[in-house]
Amino acid sequence: MSDIPEGTPKPEQLAQIRYKPPRRGWMDKPVELKKGTYCYSARSKFMEYLNLPNAREWNPTEGDWKLPADWKQTILDGMRERLTRFRSFRLFMDICVRCGACADKCHFFIGSGDPKNMPVLRAELLRSVYRNDFTAAGKILGRIAGARELTVDVLKEWYYYFYQCTECRRCSVYCPYGIDTAEITMLGRELLNLVGLNIGWTIEPCANCFRTGNHLGVQPHGFKDSIDFAVDELEEITGVRVEAPINKKGAEILFIAPSADYFASPHYYTLLGYLALFHEIGLDYTWSTYASEGGNFGLFTSHEMIKRLNAKMYAEAKRLGVKWILGGECGHMWRVVHQYMDTMNGPADFLEQPVSPVTGTRFENAKSTKMVHITEFTSDLIKNNKLKLDPSRNDHWRTTFHDSCNPARALGLFEEPRYVIKSVCNNFFEMPPNTIREHTFCCGSGAGLGNDENFEMRMRGGLPRANAVKYVNEKHDVNILLCICAIDKATLPVLMQYWVPGVEVGGIHEMVANALVMKGETKRETDMRGQPLNNAEEKEHV
């Protein structure tokens, strides 16, 4: 387990979970920042770049968090302003009856047994302060009404537990009142943001997006080098030289992918799939060095940050004069675009409603956002017989599919990814029904929590997903877990390494590239990863 930090408990130790609640009430148990279960603080230089409040160097394990003198009033004022601005916030604070329907639905509670990781109780951390300062019952009855004063200890509790929530929204599927606990987490983080309590793995990517247009801080020439390298490698594999236009004005389509696709593994093989597909259908498209990131870590920071980061995609579409936007295999890009973009950034009226230049299909669901998901686009191509495919080229893979939380629960992308997989792979096996589609379990590392210092909690949070993969691995010999999210591709490999050794992780368009029979290609010897194909005697396709 080379990627497992030293000192991490063994899987058999982590699997020993105690669900019995403590004798003391939850308000009486102070938070303990245990190594491996919390995130490091954001660096001051990144906070300053974003002009965020109270930028300084601080350590969550130290007693003094270097809060501003008026921190309490700042948070209460921020809560009051958001209660007025967001009707949903006040509703979510008032209507929960603590029925517990969500309690066992959270992957972090399942993996840790900590009652404060029940969605209902995590929300209660914020709701108790709301009752104390904003309700008559709380002011009169105090603790009897579930109210408590906002103190430094409460603030530390917020920091610990609101960063043990990946905003996956699985709990909201089961709430009989429709409470979206992820929105409560978002607002809790936003209030922490007002006094400078941020984590490094959300603020640094946001700062990089402002500096270079992507989370990784890749400069324009570095971006071009990565794309050029992929073009060269694809030619080595297929014998076909493709074009990958960058900053091309007047192209029909702007393509935006997560930055990990051109920088990280196994994301890179998905990038090869994009390039092969676009070449084969003759797509008039362009990449952008400015909008070189589809992801939006503002979703994990504040509503204002969501808006600021989302703006670059549409600004670049306008500058380049494209008709519409095609988006790659990314997760939170799609929740932001389809749930927040119209309200925050305004309708993209300068773009056209997306129409496939290959099939003529009009994407009605993208009428407002002017942006189509790559699996919608590719499934339409396959349905209209526009691609020549040889699924046997993927016979060395026995696949299953992880419904990434944001495209699944926020966008409803359930069938299109499966349609593509089944069209390019002969071996596909579903995980149990209560772990997929709208019931899907999170990777356990989203929302900025996919860092090494938080490794034990990541493995705990990922346990339910890993158990479902283990089931199909043992029953059907599944050896690759496919997904359409950059964070999943970054964090699921080590989760598999820890809980289900031998299972790889990949993207759907990696499988598409393997199966795609390209005009003028040479005999395929390997897949996109350089692994020999099962059929050594494969005939050349003409």
Coordinates of C-alpha atoms in Angstrom, one line a residue:
M1 CA 0.0 0.0 0.0
S2 CA 2.6 2.6 -1.2
D3 CA 0.0 5.4 -1.3
I4 CA -1.3 4.8 2.2
P5 CA 0.2 7.3 4.7
E6 CA 2.3 5.8 7.4
G7 CA 0.4 5.2 10.7
T8 CA -3.0 4.7 9.0
P9 CA -5.0 1.9 10.7
K10 CA -5.3 -1.3 8.7
P11 CA -8.6 -1.9 6.9
E12 CA -9.6 -4.6 9.4
Q13 CA -9.1 -2.1 12.2
L14 CA -11.0 0.7 10.5
A15 CA -13.9 -1.7 9.8
Q16 CA -14.5 -2.1 13.6
I17 CA -17.1 0.7 14.0
R18 CA -19.0 1.4 17.2
Y19 CA -22.5 2.7 16.6
K20 CA -23.6 2.9 20.2
P21 CA -24.2 6.6 21.1
P22 CA -22.3 8.1 24.0
R23 CA -24.0 8.5 27.4
R24 CA -23.5 12.2 27.4
G25 CA -25.7 14.6 25.4
W26 CA -24.1 15.7 22.1
M27 CA -23.7 19.3 23.4
D28 CA -21.6 18.1 26.3
K29 CA -19.0 16.3 24.2
P30 CA -16.3 18.7 23.0
V31 CA -14.7 18.2 19.6
E32 CA -11.4 16.4 19.3
L33 CA -9.3 17.0 16.3
K34 CA -7.9 13.5 15.8
K35 CA -5.0 13.1 13.4
G36 CA -6.1 11.8 10.1
T37 CA -9.7 13.1 10.4
Y38 CA -9.4 16.8 9.9
C39 CA -8.2 19.1 7.1
Y40 CA -5.3 21.6 7.4
S41 CA -6.0 25.3 7.3
A42 CA -5.7 27.5 4.2
R43 CA -2.4 29.4 3.6
S44 CA -2.6 33.1 4.0
K45 CA -1.2 33.9 0.6
F46 CA -4.1 32.1 -1.2
M47 CA -6.6 33.8 1.0
E48 CA -5.0 37.2 0.2
Y49 CA -5.1 36.4 -3.5
L50 CA -8.9 35.9 -3.2
N51 CA -9.3 38.9 -0.9
L52 CA -10.8 36.7 1.8
P53 CA -11.2 38.0 5.4
N54 CA -8.7 37.4 8.2
A55 CA -5.9 36.0 6.1
R56 CA -3.2 34.6 8.4
E57 CA -1.2 31.5 9.2
W58 CA -3.0 29.4 11.8
N59 CA -3.2 25.7 12.9
P60 CA -6.4 23.9 13.8
T61 CA -4.6 21.9 16.5
E62 CA -3.5 25.0 18.4
G63 CA -5.6 26.6 21.0
D64 CA -5.5 30.1 19.5
W65 CA -7.2 30.2 16.0
K66 CA -6.3 33.9 15.7
L67 CA -9.9 35.0 15.2
P68 CA -10.8 38.6 14.7
A69 CA -12.0 40.4 17.8
D70 CA -15.6 40.7 16.5
W71 CA -15.8 37.1 15.1
K72 CA -19.0 36.3 17.0
Q73 CA -20.9 39.3 15.8
T74 CA -19.6 38.8 12.3
I75 CA -21.0 35.3 12.1
L76 CA -24.3 36.2 13.6
D77 CA -24.7 39.1 11.3
G78 CA -23.8 36.8 8.4
M79 CA -26.4 34.3 9.5
R80 CA -29.0 37.0 9.8
E81 CA -28.3 38.2 6.3
R82 CA -28.5 34.7 4.8
L83 CA -31.7 33.9 6.7
T84 CA -33.2 36.9 4.9
R85 CA -31.6 36.2 1.5
F86 CA -32.2 32.4 1.3
R87 CA -35.7 31.4 2.2
S88 CA -34.5 27.8 2.0
F89 CA -32.1 28.4 4.8
R90 CA -34.8 29.5 7.2
L91 CA -37.0 26.7 6.2
F92 CA -34.3 24.1 6.7
M93 CA -33.6 25.6 10.2
D94 CA -37.3 25.4 11.2
I95 CA -38.9 22.4 9.7
C96 CA -36.7 19.5 10.7
V97 CA -38.5 17.2 13.2
R98 CA -35.4 15.1 13.8
C99 CA -37.1 11.9 12.6
G100 CA -33.8 10.3 11.8
A101 CA -34.6 9.2 8.3
C102 CA -31.3 10.6 7.1
A103 CA -29.2 9.3 10.0
D104 CA -27.9 6.1 8.5
K105 CA -27.7 7.4 4.9
C106 CA -24.5 9.4 5.4
H107 CA -21.3 7.6 4.3
F108 CA -19.3 9.4 7.1
F109 CA -21.7 8.2 9.8
I110 CA -21.6 4.6 8.4
G111 CA -17.8 4.7 8.3
S112 CA -17.2 6.4 11.6
G113 CA -20.2 5.7 13.9
D114 CA -19.9 9.3 15.1
P115 CA -23.4 10.7 15.9
K116 CA -22.4 14.2 14.8
N117 CA -21.9 12.8 11.3
M118 CA -25.6 12.0 11.1
P119 CA -26.9 14.6 8.7
V120 CA -29.6 15.6 11.2
L121 CA -27.1 16.2 14.0
R122 CA -24.5 17.9 11.8
A123 CA -27.2 20.4 10.8
E124 CA -28.1 20.7 14.5
L125 CA -24.7 22.1 15.1
L126 CA -25.8 25.2 13.2
R127 CA -29.5 25.0 14.0
S128 CA -28.8 25.2 17.8
V129 CA -27.1 28.6 17.3
Y130 CA -30.0 29.7 15.1
R131 CA -32.5 28.8 17.8
N132 CA -30.5 30.6 20.5
D133 CA -30.2 33.9 18.6
F134 CA -33.1 34.0 16.1
T135 CA -36.1 32.2 17.7
A136 CA -38.3 33.2 20.7
A137 CA -38.4 29.7 22.0
G138 CA -34.6 29.4 22.1
K139 CA -34.2 32.8 23.8
I140 CA -36.7 31.9 26.5
L141 CA -36.1 28.2 27.0
G142 CA -32.5 27.9 26.0
R143 CA -31.2 24.4 26.0
I144 CA -34.6 22.9 26.6
A145 CA -35.5 24.2 23.1
G146 CA -32.3 22.9 21.7
A147 CA -30.5 26.2 21.8
R148 CA -26.9 27.0 22.6
E149 CA -24.7 30.0 22.6
L150 CA -22.1 30.5 19.8
T151 CA -18.7 30.0 21.5
V152 CA -15.2 29.2 20.2
D153 CA -15.7 25.5 21.0
V154 CA -18.9 25.6 18.9
L155 CA -16.9 27.2 16.1
K156 CA -14.3 24.5 16.3
E157 CA -17.1 21.9 16.1
W158 CA -18.4 23.6 13.0
Y159 CA -15.0 23.5 11.4
Y160 CA -14.5 19.8 12.2
Y161 CA -17.8 18.5 11.1
F162 CA -18.8 20.8 8.2
Y163 CA -15.5 19.6 6.7
Q164 CA -16.6 16.0 7.2
C165 CA -19.4 16.4 4.8
T166 CA -18.9 16.1 1.0
E167 CA -22.1 17.8 0.2
C168 CA -23.1 14.7 -1.7
R169 CA -26.8 15.2 -1.0
R170 CA -27.6 11.5 -0.5
C171 CA -29.3 12.3 2.8
S172 CA -31.7 14.8 1.0
V173 CA -33.0 11.9 -1.1
Y174 CA -34.5 10.3 2.0
C175 CA -35.7 13.4 3.9
P176 CA -39.5 13.4 4.1
Y177 CA -39.5 17.3 4.3
G178 CA -37.0 17.8 1.4
I179 CA -34.3 19.3 3.6
D180 CA -31.1 19.6 1.6
T181 CA -28.4 19.2 4.3
A182 CA -25.7 19.9 1.7
E183 CA -27.0 23.4 1.5
I184 CA -26.7 23.7 5.3
T185 CA -23.1 22.5 5.1
M186 CA -22.5 25.1 2.3
L187 CA -23.9 27.9 4.5
G188 CA -22.0 26.6 7.5
R189 CA -18.7 26.8 5.6
E190 CA -19.7 30.2 4.2
L191 CA -20.1 31.5 7.8
L192 CA -16.8 30.1 8.7
N193 CA -15.3 31.8 5.7
L194 CA -16.4 35.2 7.1
V195 CA -13.8 34.9 9.9
G196 CA -11.1 33.2 7.9
L197 CA -11.7 29.5 8.8
N198 CA -11.0 27.8 5.5
I199 CA -9.2 24.6 4.5
G200 CA -6.3 24.5 2.1
W201 CA -7.8 22.1 -0.3
T202 CA -10.7 24.4 -1.2
I203 CA -8.9 27.8 -1.1
E204 CA -5.8 27.0 -3.0
P205 CA -7.7 25.6 -6.1
C206 CA -9.9 28.6 -6.0
A207 CA -6.9 30.9 -6.0
N208 CA -5.3 29.0 -8.8
C209 CA -8.4 29.4 -10.9
F210 CA -8.1 33.2 -10.6
R211 CA -4.4 33.1 -11.3
T212 CA -4.3 30.6 -14.3
G213 CA -7.9 29.5 -15.0
N214 CA -7.6 26.1 -13.5
H215 CA -7.3 24.4 -10.1
L216 CA -3.8 23.1 -10.6
G217 CA -2.2 26.4 -11.4
V218 CA -1.1 25.2 -14.9
Q219 CA 0.1 28.1 -17.0
P220 CA -1.1 28.5 -20.6
H221 CA 2.1 27.1 -22.1
G222 CA 1.9 24.1 -19.7
F223 CA -1.6 23.5 -20.8
K224 CA -0.6 23.5 -24.5
D225 CA 2.3 21.2 -23.8
S226 CA 0.0 18.7 -22.1
I227 CA -2.4 18.6 -25.0
D228 CA 0.4 18.4 -27.5
F229 CA 1.9 15.5 -25.6
A230 CA -1.5 13.7 -25.6
V231 CA -1.8 14.2 -29.4
D232 CA 1.7 12.6 -29.8
E233 CA 0.8 9.6 -27.6
L234 CA -2.5 9.0 -29.2
E235 CA -0.7 8.8 -32.6
E236 CA 1.7 6.2 -31.2
I237 CA -1.3 4.1 -30.0
T238 CA -3.6 4.5 -33.0
G239 CA -1.4 5.7 -35.9
V240 CA -3.8 8.6 -36.4
R241 CA -2.6 12.2 -36.0
V242 CA -5.4 14.4 -34.6
E243 CA -5.7 18.1 -34.2
A244 CA -6.4 19.7 -30.9
P245 CA -7.2 23.5 -31.5
I246 CA -6.6 25.9 -28.7
N247 CA -8.0 29.4 -28.4
K248 CA -9.5 29.1 -31.9
K249 CA -11.9 31.9 -32.5
G250 CA -15.1 31.1 -34.5
A251 CA -15.2 27.4 -33.6
E252 CA -18.7 26.0 -33.2
I253 CA -18.1 24.4 -29.8
L254 CA -16.0 25.3 -26.8
F255 CA -14.9 22.2 -25.0
I256 CA -14.1 22.5 -21.2
A257 CA -12.8 19.6 -19.2
P258 CA -11.5 19.3 -15.6
S259 CA -7.8 20.2 -15.4
A260 CA -6.9 16.8 -14.0
D261 CA -7.8 15.3 -17.4
Y262 CA -4.6 16.8 -18.9
F263 CA -2.4 16.5 -15.8
A264 CA -3.3 13.4 -13.7
S265 CA -3.7 9.7 -13.9
P266 CA -6.1 7.9 -14.7
H267 CA -7.8 11.0 -15.9
Y268 CA -5.3 11.3 -18.8
Y269 CA -6.7 8.3 -20.6
T270 CA -10.0 10.0 -20.7
L271 CA -8.3 13.0 -22.4
L272 CA -7.1 10.6 -25.1
G273 CA -10.7 9.5 -25.5
Y274 CA -11.9 13.0 -26.1
L275 CA -9.2 13.7 -28.7
A276 CA -9.9 10.4 -30.6
L277 CA -13.7 11.0 -30.5
F278 CA -13.6 14.6 -31.7
H279 CA -11.2 13.8 -34.5
E280 CA -13.3 10.8 -35.7
I281 CA -16.5 12.8 -36.0
G282 CA -14.7 15.9 -37.4
L283 CA -15.9 18.2 -34.6
D284 CA -15.3 21.9 -35.0
Y285 CA -14.3 22.7 -31.5
T286 CA -11.6 24.5 -29.4
W287 CA -9.9 24.2 -26.1
S288 CA -9.2 27.4 -24.1
T289 CA -6.2 28.2 -22.0
Y290 CA -8.3 30.7 -20.0
A291 CA -11.3 28.4 -19.3
S292 CA -9.0 25.5 -18.7
E293 CA -11.0 24.1 -15.8
G294 CA -14.6 22.8 -15.6
G295 CA -14.6 22.2 -11.9
N296 CA -15.7 24.8 -9.4
F297 CA -14.3 24.6 -5.9
G298 CA -16.4 27.6 -5.0
L299 CA -19.2 25.1 -4.4
F300 CA -17.2 24.1 -1.3
T301 CA -16.5 27.6 -0.2
S302 CA -19.3 30.2 -0.7
H303 CA -22.0 31.2 -3.1
E304 CA -20.0 34.2 -4.1
M305 CA -17.0 32.0 -5.0
I306 CA -19.3 29.8 -7.1
K307 CA -20.3 32.8 -9.1
R308 CA -16.8 34.2 -9.5
L309 CA -15.3 30.9 -10.8
N310 CA -18.2 30.0 -13.1
A311 CA -18.0 33.3 -14.9
K312 CA -14.8 32.4 -16.8
M313 CA -16.4 29.6 -18.9
Y314 CA -19.1 31.9 -20.3
A315 CA -16.7 34.8 -20.7
E316 CA -14.4 32.7 -22.8
A317 CA -17.3 31.3 -24.8
K318 CA -18.3 34.9 -25.7
R319 CA -14.7 36.0 -26.5
L320 CA -14.1 33.0 -28.8
G321 CA -17.5 33.4 -30.5
V322 CA -18.6 29.8 -30.2
K323 CA -22.2 28.6 -30.5
W324 CA -22.4 26.4 -27.4
I325 CA -20.3 24.6 -24.7
L326 CA -19.5 20.9 -24.4
G327 CA -18.3 19.8 -21.0
G328 CA -16.1 16.9 -20.1
E329 CA -16.2 14.2 -17.4
C330 CA -16.5 16.4 -14.3
G331 CA -18.7 16.3 -11.2
H332 CA -19.3 19.6 -9.5
M333 CA -19.1 21.6 -12.8
W334 CA -22.4 20.1 -13.6
R335 CA -24.1 20.9 -10.3
V336 CA -23.0 24.5 -10.5
V337 CA -24.1 24.9 -14.2
H338 CA -27.5 23.3 -13.9
Q339 CA -28.5 24.4 -10.4
Y340 CA -26.9 27.8 -9.9
M341 CA -25.7 29.3 -13.1
D342 CA -28.9 31.0 -14.3
T343 CA -29.5 32.6 -10.9
M344 CA -25.9 33.7 -10.2
N345 CA -24.4 34.5 -13.6
G346 CA -27.6 35.1 -15.6
P347 CA -28.8 33.2 -18.7
A348 CA -26.3 32.7 -21.5
D349 CA -28.4 34.4 -24.1
F350 CA -25.5 35.2 -26.3
L351 CA -25.1 31.4 -27.1
E352 CA -27.3 29.1 -29.1
Q353 CA -29.3 26.2 -27.9
P354 CA -26.9 23.2 -28.4
V355 CA -27.5 21.1 -31.5
S356 CA -25.3 18.2 -32.4
P357 CA -23.5 19.0 -35.7
V358 CA -23.2 15.3 -36.4
T359 CA -26.7 14.0 -35.6
G360 CA -28.8 17.1 -35.6
T361 CA -30.2 16.3 -32.2
R362 CA -31.4 19.4 -30.3
F363 CA -30.5 19.1 -26.6
E364 CA -33.6 20.5 -25.0
N365 CA -32.3 20.1 -21.5
A366 CA -29.5 22.6 -22.3
K367 CA -31.8 25.3 -23.6
S368 CA -30.9 27.6 -20.7
T369 CA -27.3 26.7 -19.8
K370 CA -26.2 26.2 -23.5
M371 CA -23.9 23.4 -22.1
V372 CA -24.0 19.7 -22.9
H373 CA -22.4 16.8 -20.9
I374 CA -20.0 14.7 -22.9
T375 CA -21.9 11.4 -22.1
E376 CA -25.1 13.0 -23.4
F377 CA -23.2 13.9 -26.6
T378 CA -21.5 10.6 -27.1
S379 CA -24.6 8.5 -26.3
D380 CA -26.5 10.5 -29.0
L381 CA -23.7 9.7 -31.5
I382 CA -23.9 6.0 -30.7
K383 CA -27.7 5.9 -30.8
N384 CA -27.5 7.4 -34.3
N385 CA -24.9 4.9 -35.5
K386 CA -22.2 7.6 -36.1
L387 CA -19.4 5.7 -34.5
K388 CA -17.7 2.4 -35.5
L389 CA -17.0 0.5 -32.3
D390 CA -15.4 -2.8 -31.4
P391 CA -16.3 -3.6 -27.8
S392 CA -14.1 -6.7 -27.8
R393 CA -11.1 -4.3 -27.4
N394 CA -12.3 -3.8 -23.8
D395 CA -12.7 -7.5 -23.0
H396 CA -9.8 -7.4 -20.6
W397 CA -11.9 -5.1 -18.5
R398 CA -14.8 -6.2 -16.4
T399 CA -16.6 -3.0 -15.6
T400 CA -18.9 -1.4 -13.1
F401 CA -20.1 2.2 -12.9
H402 CA -20.0 4.7 -10.0
D403 CA -22.7 7.3 -10.2
S404 CA -20.7 10.4 -9.3
C405 CA -22.9 12.4 -6.8
N406 CA -23.2 15.7 -8.7
P407 CA -24.0 14.4 -12.2
A408 CA -26.3 11.8 -10.8
R409 CA -28.3 13.5 -8.0
A410 CA -27.9 17.1 -9.3
L411 CA -28.3 16.4 -13.1
G412 CA -30.1 13.1 -13.3
L413 CA -27.4 11.6 -15.6
F414 CA -28.2 7.9 -14.9
E415 CA -28.8 6.2 -18.2
E416 CA -26.5 8.0 -20.7
P417 CA -23.3 6.9 -19.1
R418 CA -24.5 3.3 -18.8
Y419 CA -25.7 3.3 -22.5
V420 CA -22.2 4.4 -23.5
I421 CA -20.4 1.8 -21.4
K422 CA -22.7 -1.0 -22.6
S423 CA -22.0 0.0 -26.2
V424 CA -18.2 -0.1 -25.8
C425 CA -17.8 -2.9 -23.3
N426 CA -19.0 -6.4 -23.3
N427 CA -18.6 -6.9 -19.6
F428 CA -20.7 -4.6 -17.4
F429 CA -22.1 -5.4 -13.9
E430 CA -24.2 -3.2 -11.7
M431 CA -23.5 -2.7 -8.0
P432 CA -26.5 -3.3 -5.6
P433 CA -29.5 -1.0 -6.4
N434 CA -29.4 0.8 -3.1
T435 CA -25.9 2.0 -3.9
I436 CA -26.4 3.4 -7.4
R437 CA -28.3 6.1 -9.4
E438 CA -30.0 8.5 -6.9
H439 CA -29.0 6.3 -4.0
T440 CA -25.3 6.3 -5.0
F441 CA -22.7 6.4 -2.3
C442 CA -20.1 9.2 -2.4
C443 CA -16.4 8.5 -2.9
G444 CA -15.9 10.0 0.5
S445 CA -13.4 12.6 -0.6
G446 CA -15.3 15.3 -2.4
A447 CA -15.9 18.9 -1.4
G448 CA -12.2 19.5 -0.8
L449 CA -11.7 16.6 1.6
G450 CA -9.5 14.5 -0.7
N451 CA -6.2 15.3 1.1
D452 CA -3.6 13.2 2.9
E453 CA -4.0 14.7 6.3
N454 CA -7.7 13.7 6.2
F455 CA -6.8 10.2 5.0
E456 CA -8.5 8.1 7.8
M457 CA -11.8 9.9 7.5
R458 CA -11.6 9.6 3.7
M459 CA -11.3 5.8 4.0
R460 CA -14.1 5.8 6.6
G461 CA -16.3 7.9 4.3
G462 CA -15.5 5.7 1.3
L463 CA -16.3 2.4 3.0
P464 CA -19.9 2.1 1.8
R465 CA -18.8 2.7 -1.8
A466 CA -15.9 0.3 -1.4
N467 CA -18.2 -2.4 0.0
A468 CA -20.5 -2.2 -3.1
V469 CA -17.5 -2.5 -5.4
K470 CA -16.2 -5.4 -3.3
Y471 CA -19.5 -7.1 -3.9
V472 CA -19.3 -7.0 -7.7
N473 CA -15.5 -7.7 -7.5
E474 CA -16.1 -11.0 -5.6
K475 CA -19.3 -12.0 -7.5
H476 CA -18.3 -11.0 -11.1
D477 CA -14.6 -10.4 -11.0
V478 CA -15.0 -6.7 -11.7
N479 CA -11.6 -5.2 -12.2
I480 CA -12.3 -1.5 -13.1
L481 CA -14.6 1.1 -11.6
L482 CA -15.7 3.7 -14.2
C483 CA -16.9 7.2 -13.3
I484 CA -17.4 10.6 -14.8
C485 CA -15.9 12.9 -12.1
A486 CA -12.3 14.2 -11.8
I487 CA -12.4 14.1 -8.0
D488 CA -13.6 10.5 -8.1
K489 CA -10.8 9.5 -10.5
A490 CA -8.3 11.2 -8.1
T491 CA -9.6 9.6 -4.9
L492 CA -11.2 6.3 -5.8
P493 CA -7.9 4.6 -6.8
V494 CA -6.5 4.8 -3.3
L495 CA -9.9 3.9 -1.8
M496 CA -9.8 0.7 -4.0
Q497 CA -6.2 0.1 -3.0
Y498 CA -7.1 0.3 0.6
W499 CA -10.5 -1.6 0.6
V500 CA -10.6 -3.6 -2.7
P501 CA -7.1 -4.2 -4.0
G502 CA -6.9 -5.1 -7.6
V503 CA -9.7 -2.9 -8.9
E504 CA -8.6 0.0 -11.1
V505 CA -10.4 3.3 -11.8
G506 CA -11.1 4.9 -15.1
G507 CA -13.3 7.2 -17.2
I508 CA -16.0 6.3 -19.7
H509 CA -14.2 8.0 -22.6
E510 CA -11.1 5.9 -22.0
M511 CA -13.3 2.9 -22.8
V512 CA -14.7 4.8 -25.8
A513 CA -11.2 5.4 -27.2
N514 CA -10.3 1.7 -26.7
A515 CA -13.4 0.6 -28.7
L516 CA -13.4 3.3 -31.3
V517 CA -12.4 2.1 -34.8
M518 CA -10.7 5.2 -36.4
K519 CA -10.4 5.8 -40.1
G520 CA -6.8 5.1 -41.1
E521 CA -5.7 3.6 -37.8
T522 CA -3.0 1.0 -37.6
K523 CA -3.5 -2.4 -36.0
R524 CA -4.2 -1.8 -32.3
E525 CA -1.8 -3.6 -30.1
T526 CA -2.6 -1.9 -26.8
D527 CA -5.4 0.0 -25.0
M528 CA -5.0 3.7 -24.0
R529 CA -3.0 2.6 -20.9
G530 CA -0.5 0.7 -23.0
Q531 CA -1.8 -2.7 -21.9
P532 CA -1.9 -5.5 -24.5
L533 CA -5.4 -6.2 -25.9
N534 CA -6.9 -9.6 -25.1
N535 CA -7.2 -10.5 -28.8
A536 CA -3.6 -10.7 -30.0
E537 CA -4.8 -11.8 -33.4
E538 CA -7.1 -8.8 -33.8
K539 CA -7.8 -8.1 -37.4
E540 CA -7.2 -4.7 -38.9
H541 CA -10.4 -2.7 -39.3
V542 CA -11.0 -1.2 -42.7

